[in-house]
mmCIF file of C-alpha atoms in Angstrom:
data_model
loop_
_atom_site.group_PDB
_atom_site.id
_atom_site.type_symbol
_atom_site.label_atom_id
_atom_site.label_comp_id
_atom_site.label_asym_id
_atom_site.label_seq_id
_atom_site.Cartn_x
_atom_site.Cartn_y
_atom_site.Cartn_z
ATOM 1 C CA MET A 1 169.421 -181.580 8.165
ATOM 2 C CA GLY A 2 167.869 -180.115 11.104
ATOM 3 C CA ILE A 3 168.530 -183.663 13.057
ATOM 4 C CA THR A 4 171.578 -185.418 11.618
ATOM 5 C CA GLY A 5 173.225 -181.697 10.299
ATOM 6 C CA THR A 6 176.062 -179.963 12.184
ATOM 7 C CA ASP A 7 175.688 -176.982 13.734
ATOM 8 C CA VAL A 8 178.176 -175.507 11.633
ATOM 9 C CA ALA A 9 176.361 -176.441 8.368
ATOM 10 C CA LYS A 10 172.867 -175.081 10.411
ATOM 11 C CA GLU A 11 174.525 -171.241 10.717
ATOM 12 C CA ALA A 12 175.686 -171.465 7.176
ATOM 13 C CA ALA A 13 172.381 -172.633 5.727
ATOM 14 C CA ALA A 14 169.297 -171.089 4.281
ATOM 15 C CA MET A 15 167.095 -173.683 5.251
ATOM 16 C CA ILE A 16 166.594 -175.724 7.594
ATOM 17 C CA LEU A 17 164.928 -178.904 7.111
ATOM 18 C CA LEU A 18 163.505 -180.275 11.024
ATOM 19 C CA ASP A 19 162.390 -183.773 9.750
ATOM 20 C CA ASP A 20 165.029 -184.553 7.602
ATOM 21 C CA ASN A 21 162.663 -185.562 4.762
ATOM 22 C CA PHE A 22 163.293 -183.307 1.472
ATOM 23 C CA ALA A 23 159.592 -183.851 0.640
ATOM 24 C CA THR A 24 159.333 -181.328 3.062
ATOM 25 C CA ILE A 25 160.650 -179.039 0.538
ATOM 26 C CA VAL A 26 158.051 -180.017 -2.006
ATOM 27 C CA ARG A 27 155.069 -179.506 0.381
ATOM 28 C CA ALA A 28 156.100 -176.475 1.709
ATOM 29 C CA VAL A 29 156.391 -175.189 -2.226
ATOM 30 C CA ARG A 30 152.895 -176.072 -2.597
ATOM 31 C CA GLU A 31 151.840 -174.800 0.368
ATOM 32 C CA GLY A 32 153.287 -170.875 -0.063
ATOM 33 C CA ARG A 33 151.759 -171.192 -3.613
ATOM 34 C CA ARG A 34 148.383 -172.022 -2.160
ATOM 35 C CA ILE A 35 148.568 -169.298 0.283
ATOM 36 C CA TYR A 36 149.993 -166.588 -2.329
ATOM 37 C CA ALA A 37 147.914 -167.535 -4.980
ATOM 38 C CA ASN A 38 144.584 -167.494 -2.313
ATOM 39 C CA ILE A 39 145.892 -163.920 -1.653
ATOM 40 C CA LEU A 40 145.341 -162.811 -5.284
ATOM 41 C CA LYS A 41 141.915 -164.647 -5.445
ATOM 42 C CA PHE A 42 140.578 -162.412 -2.823
ATOM 43 C CA ILE A 43 142.278 -159.310 -3.760
ATOM 44 C CA ILE A 44 141.148 -160.254 -7.527
ATOM 45 C CA TYR A 45 137.308 -160.480 -6.215
ATOM 46 C CA SER A 46 137.691 -157.499 -3.564
ATOM 47 C CA ILE A 47 138.579 -154.972 -6.677
ATOM 48 C CA SER A 48 136.431 -156.288 -8.972
ATOM 49 C CA SER A 49 133.873 -156.081 -7.375
ATOM 50 C CA ASN A 50 134.200 -152.929 -5.508
ATOM 51 C CA CYS A 51 135.068 -151.164 -9.412
ATOM 52 C CA GLY A 52 131.928 -152.401 -10.400
ATOM 53 C CA THR A 53 129.842 -150.553 -7.412
ATOM 54 C CA LEU A 54 132.208 -147.618 -8.409
ATOM 55 C CA VAL A 55 131.528 -147.411 -11.597
ATOM 56 C CA LEU A 56 128.108 -147.352 -10.658
ATOM 57 C CA ILE A 57 127.872 -144.706 -8.630
ATOM 58 C CA ALA A 58 129.971 -142.468 -10.875
ATOM 59 C CA LEU A 59 128.520 -143.026 -14.070
ATOM 60 C CA ALA A 60 124.810 -142.688 -12.445
ATOM 61 C CA PRO A 61 124.709 -138.979 -12.103
ATOM 62 C CA PHE A 62 125.975 -138.615 -15.178
ATOM 63 C CA VAL A 63 123.298 -139.793 -17.075
ATOM 64 C CA GLY A 64 121.313 -138.194 -15.066
ATOM 65 C CA LEU A 65 119.793 -141.396 -12.783
ATOM 66 C CA PRO A 66 119.446 -140.925 -8.901
ATOM 67 C CA LEU A 67 121.659 -142.542 -6.274
ATOM 68 C CA PRO A 68 122.237 -145.889 -7.266
ATOM 69 C CA LEU A 69 122.901 -146.550 -3.081
ATOM 70 C CA PHE A 70 122.915 -145.074 0.367
ATOM 71 C CA PRO A 71 125.404 -145.107 2.320
ATOM 72 C CA ILE A 72 124.186 -147.199 4.711
ATOM 73 C CA GLN A 73 123.683 -149.414 1.391
ATOM 74 C CA ILE A 74 127.345 -149.257 0.876
ATOM 75 C CA LEU A 75 127.780 -149.866 4.333
ATOM 76 C CA TRP A 76 126.172 -152.884 3.783
ATOM 77 C CA LEU A 77 127.402 -154.211 1.170
ATOM 78 C CA ASN A 78 131.105 -153.890 1.847
ATOM 79 C CA LEU A 79 130.591 -154.946 5.127
ATOM 80 C CA LEU A 80 128.567 -158.213 4.141
ATOM 81 C CA CYS A 81 130.454 -159.082 1.607
ATOM 82 C CA ASP A 82 134.418 -158.316 2.261
ATOM 83 C CA SER A 83 134.020 -160.414 5.680
ATOM 84 C CA PHE A 84 132.738 -164.014 4.766
ATOM 85 C CA PRO A 85 133.526 -164.741 1.358
ATOM 86 C CA GLY A 86 136.338 -162.998 1.460
ATOM 87 C CA LEU A 87 137.859 -165.342 5.054
ATOM 88 C CA ALA A 88 136.773 -168.149 2.862
ATOM 89 C CA LEU A 89 138.659 -167.706 0.126
ATOM 90 C CA ALA A 90 141.499 -167.699 2.281
ATOM 91 C CA VAL A 91 141.047 -171.226 2.598
ATOM 92 C CA GLU A 92 140.582 -172.064 -0.567
ATOM 93 C CA PRO A 93 142.074 -175.826 -1.517
ATOM 94 C CA VAL A 94 145.626 -175.596 -4.220
ATOM 95 C CA GLU A 95 145.008 -176.101 -7.331
ATOM 96 C CA LYS A 96 145.450 -179.544 -9.162
ATOM 97 C CA ASP A 97 148.317 -177.866 -11.480
ATOM 98 C CA ALA A 98 149.656 -175.628 -8.660
ATOM 99 C CA MET A 99 153.520 -177.975 -8.820
ATOM 100 C CA ASP A 100 153.112 -177.457 -13.247
ATOM 101 C CA ARG A 101 153.072 -173.869 -13.227
ATOM 102 C CA PRO A 102 156.804 -172.418 -13.509
ATOM 103 C CA PRO A 103 158.143 -170.460 -10.700
ATOM 104 C CA ILE A 104 156.218 -166.934 -9.442
ATOM 105 C CA ASP A 105 158.521 -163.792 -10.388
ATOM 106 C CA PRO A 106 159.381 -161.778 -6.977
ATOM 107 C CA ALA A 107 159.386 -158.257 -8.847
ATOM 108 C CA SER A 108 155.863 -159.485 -10.094
ATOM 109 C CA GLY A 109 152.793 -156.886 -8.823
ATOM 110 C CA VAL A 110 149.212 -157.801 -8.116
ATOM 111 C CA PHE A 111 148.572 -156.562 -11.090
ATOM 112 C CA ALA A 112 150.862 -158.230 -13.648
ATOM 113 C CA GLU A 113 149.801 -161.228 -15.786
ATOM 114 C CA GLY A 114 146.125 -160.248 -16.801
ATOM 115 C CA ARG A 115 145.080 -159.616 -13.499
ATOM 116 C CA GLY A 116 144.921 -156.046 -13.994
ATOM 117 C CA TRP A 117 142.724 -155.879 -16.553
ATOM 118 C CA PHE A 118 140.571 -158.524 -15.410
ATOM 119 C CA MET A 119 139.671 -156.667 -12.629
ATOM 120 C CA ALA A 120 139.217 -153.398 -14.529
ATOM 121 C CA ARG A 121 137.189 -155.253 -17.468
ATOM 122 C CA TYR A 122 134.930 -156.923 -14.622
ATOM 123 C CA GLY A 123 134.449 -154.131 -12.618
ATOM 124 C CA ILE A 124 133.061 -152.193 -15.563
ATOM 125 C CA PHE A 125 130.878 -155.405 -16.587
ATOM 126 C CA ILE A 126 128.876 -155.099 -13.402
ATOM 127 C CA GLY A 127 128.695 -151.520 -13.151
ATOM 128 C CA GLY A 128 127.596 -151.620 -16.510
ATOM 129 C CA LEU A 129 124.845 -154.102 -16.068
ATOM 130 C CA ALA A 130 124.027 -152.241 -12.748
ATOM 131 C CA LEU A 131 123.162 -149.603 -14.668
ATOM 132 C CA GLY A 132 121.485 -151.154 -16.893
ATOM 133 C CA LEU A 133 119.150 -152.569 -14.735
ATOM 134 C CA GLN A 134 118.641 -149.244 -12.885
ATOM 135 C CA VAL A 135 117.542 -147.761 -15.790
ATOM 136 C CA TYR A 136 115.689 -150.857 -16.942
ATOM 137 C CA ALA A 137 113.890 -150.922 -13.366
ATOM 138 C CA LEU A 138 113.439 -147.465 -12.973
ATOM 139 C CA LYS A 139 111.348 -147.062 -16.714
ATOM 140 C CA ALA A 140 108.868 -150.289 -15.390
ATOM 141 C CA GLY A 141 108.328 -149.082 -12.105
ATOM 142 C CA TYR A 142 110.347 -151.754 -10.279
ATOM 143 C CA SER A 143 111.703 -151.326 -6.774
ATOM 144 C CA TRP A 144 115.296 -149.776 -8.855
ATOM 145 C CA GLN A 145 117.401 -149.225 -5.595
ATOM 146 C CA THR A 146 116.761 -152.846 -3.892
ATOM 147 C CA MET A 147 116.867 -154.499 -6.819
ATOM 148 C CA VAL A 148 120.326 -152.736 -8.490
ATOM 149 C CA PHE A 149 121.742 -153.324 -4.368
ATOM 150 C CA THR A 150 120.217 -157.067 -4.577
ATOM 151 C CA PHE A 151 122.352 -157.671 -7.783
ATOM 152 C CA LEU A 152 125.875 -155.981 -6.364
ATOM 153 C CA ILE A 153 125.206 -158.249 -3.463
ATOM 154 C CA LEU A 154 125.074 -161.798 -6.133
ATOM 155 C CA SER A 155 127.159 -160.108 -8.602
ATOM 156 C CA ARG A 156 129.465 -160.441 -5.542
ATOM 157 C CA MET A 157 128.992 -163.711 -4.965
ATOM 158 C CA ALA A 158 129.132 -165.150 -8.945
ATOM 159 C CA MET A 159 132.775 -163.263 -8.699
ATOM 160 C CA ALA A 160 133.921 -165.204 -5.617
ATOM 161 C CA LEU A 161 132.767 -168.410 -7.213
ATOM 162 C CA SER A 162 134.716 -166.867 -10.238
ATOM 163 C CA ALA A 163 137.767 -166.005 -8.219
ATOM 164 C CA ARG A 164 138.492 -169.313 -7.125
ATOM 165 C CA SER A 165 140.678 -170.076 -10.826
ATOM 166 C CA ARG A 166 140.723 -167.839 -13.595
ATOM 167 C CA GLN A 167 141.678 -171.431 -15.782
ATOM 168 C CA LEU A 168 140.018 -174.119 -14.131
ATOM 169 C CA SER A 169 136.027 -173.800 -14.724
ATOM 170 C CA LEU A 170 133.598 -174.593 -11.666
ATOM 171 C CA LEU A 171 133.256 -178.208 -12.664
ATOM 172 C CA GLN A 172 136.617 -179.233 -12.841
ATOM 173 C CA LEU A 173 137.155 -177.192 -9.200
ATOM 174 C CA GLY A 174 134.511 -179.327 -7.093
ATOM 175 C CA ILE A 175 131.223 -176.772 -6.855
ATOM 176 C CA PHE A 176 131.597 -178.027 -2.840
ATOM 177 C CA SER A 177 135.074 -178.624 -2.926
ATOM 178 C CA ASN A 178 135.603 -175.228 -1.032
ATOM 179 C CA ARG A 179 132.363 -175.569 1.466
ATOM 180 C CA GLN A 180 133.348 -172.956 3.415
ATOM 181 C CA LEU A 181 132.852 -170.485 0.708
ATOM 182 C CA ILE A 182 129.552 -172.188 -0.447
ATOM 183 C CA GLY A 183 128.446 -171.483 3.145
ATOM 184 C CA ALA A 184 129.580 -168.135 3.148
ATOM 185 C CA ILE A 185 127.495 -167.309 0.143
ATOM 186 C CA LEU A 186 124.521 -168.986 1.417
ATOM 187 C CA LEU A 187 124.881 -167.104 4.953
ATOM 188 C CA VAL A 188 125.074 -163.620 2.883
ATOM 189 C CA VAL A 189 121.763 -163.912 0.794
ATOM 190 C CA ILE A 190 120.381 -165.360 4.335
ATOM 191 C CA LEU A 191 120.996 -161.872 5.646
ATOM 192 C CA HIS A 192 120.589 -159.963 2.709
ATOM 193 C CA ALA A 193 117.323 -161.638 2.291
ATOM 194 C CA CYS A 194 116.278 -160.444 5.939
ATOM 195 C CA VAL A 195 117.520 -156.717 4.906
ATOM 196 C CA VAL A 196 114.987 -157.147 1.582
ATOM 197 C CA TRP A 197 111.958 -159.137 3.240
ATOM 198 C CA ILE A 198 111.963 -158.622 6.903
ATOM 199 C CA PRO A 199 109.511 -155.437 7.251
ATOM 200 C CA SER A 200 111.078 -153.837 10.005
ATOM 201 C CA MET A 201 114.542 -153.894 8.237
ATOM 202 C CA ASN A 202 113.031 -151.871 5.457
ATOM 203 C CA PRO A 203 113.164 -149.002 6.674
ATOM 204 C CA VAL A 204 117.226 -149.065 8.344
ATOM 205 C CA PHE A 205 118.482 -150.321 4.457
ATOM 206 C CA ALA A 206 115.698 -148.256 2.699
ATOM 207 C CA THR A 207 114.933 -151.249 1.206
ATOM 208 C CA GLU A 208 111.371 -152.840 -0.546
ATOM 209 C CA PRO A 209 110.452 -156.084 -1.067
ATOM 210 C CA LEU A 210 110.653 -157.740 -4.283
ATOM 211 C CA ASP A 211 108.469 -159.844 -6.429
ATOM 212 C CA LEU A 212 109.218 -162.692 -7.992
ATOM 213 C CA LYS A 213 109.078 -160.574 -10.988
ATOM 214 C CA GLU A 214 111.969 -158.230 -10.064
ATOM 215 C CA MET A 215 113.768 -160.782 -7.913
ATOM 216 C CA GLY A 216 113.815 -162.827 -10.836
ATOM 217 C CA LEU A 217 115.984 -160.471 -13.122
ATOM 218 C CA VAL A 218 118.556 -159.935 -10.275
ATOM 219 C CA LEU A 219 118.983 -163.534 -10.233
ATOM 220 C CA ALA A 220 119.346 -163.327 -14.238
ATOM 221 C CA LEU A 221 121.760 -160.210 -14.392
ATOM 222 C CA SER A 222 124.104 -162.366 -11.774
ATOM 223 C CA VAL A 223 124.028 -165.383 -13.337
ATOM 224 C CA VAL A 224 125.154 -164.001 -16.629
ATOM 225 C CA VAL A 225 128.005 -162.799 -14.675
ATOM 226 C CA LEU A 226 129.101 -166.649 -13.443
ATOM 227 C CA LEU A 227 128.174 -167.460 -17.027
ATOM 228 C CA VAL A 228 130.413 -164.799 -19.292
ATOM 229 C CA SER A 229 133.350 -165.913 -16.922
ATOM 230 C CA GLU A 230 132.748 -169.498 -17.299
ATOM 231 C CA LEU A 231 132.979 -168.851 -20.678
ATOM 232 C CA GLU A 232 135.893 -166.955 -20.487
ATOM 233 C CA LYS A 233 138.029 -169.359 -18.675
ATOM 234 C CA ALA A 234 136.835 -172.040 -21.472
ATOM 235 C CA VAL A 235 138.082 -170.019 -24.857
ATOM 236 C CA LEU A 236 141.486 -169.463 -22.444
ATOM 237 C CA ARG A 237 142.186 -173.336 -21.601
ATOM 238 C CA ARG A 238 140.939 -173.741 -25.904
ATOM 239 C CA LYS A 239 143.629 -170.827 -26.590
ATOM 240 C CA ARG A 240 146.353 -172.753 -24.525
ATOM 241 C CA LEU A 241 146.138 -176.714 -26.085
ATOM 242 C CA PRO A 242 148.342 -177.903 -28.549
#
């Protein structure tokens, strides 16, 4: 006890309660779990999203497709998506069942408990969708590079929403329970829209304005990423039911 405890007890203690309230331990554990979980959420979001871009760039030349992204687009992609949504995930509220989960094994790494397979799986999935979009848009005569570029932006926003929890759905979490993340996503969308639809920005980022059909296809594929993630969560919750 920090207030009533003796100096000898304080020196021998591994932990000192400054307010002499044992409930502080529970609050500290809850906050520690929230911080640790939020770090993992950012890592899952960042690695799975970047793996998708890596899969696309690596596979496109091997199947005879032109380079899907220019360096300036890759820079914009990483600068935009790894900053605002990543910071917003850091303030994600603690999940309702956080204190019901078993203690965290200090020896477990980032890729433990299926997280590595999750990141690889969704990286391949997003990269495969982007590659398919590039093939289809090229054959259809669409603005394929801007479509792929925009899809990678929006698919990352879908992954940011998905990374909020590996167990609970968006409805269970509450769509607006993390208003900072919603604001970050809106900011990313607005900034990228400027790159796509402001004529003076097109030469800088090698983009072209997308029409409704092109944008609709990009948006639909991005929603698919979120829906697949939500479906997987529903299956996992069902398996855990007694």
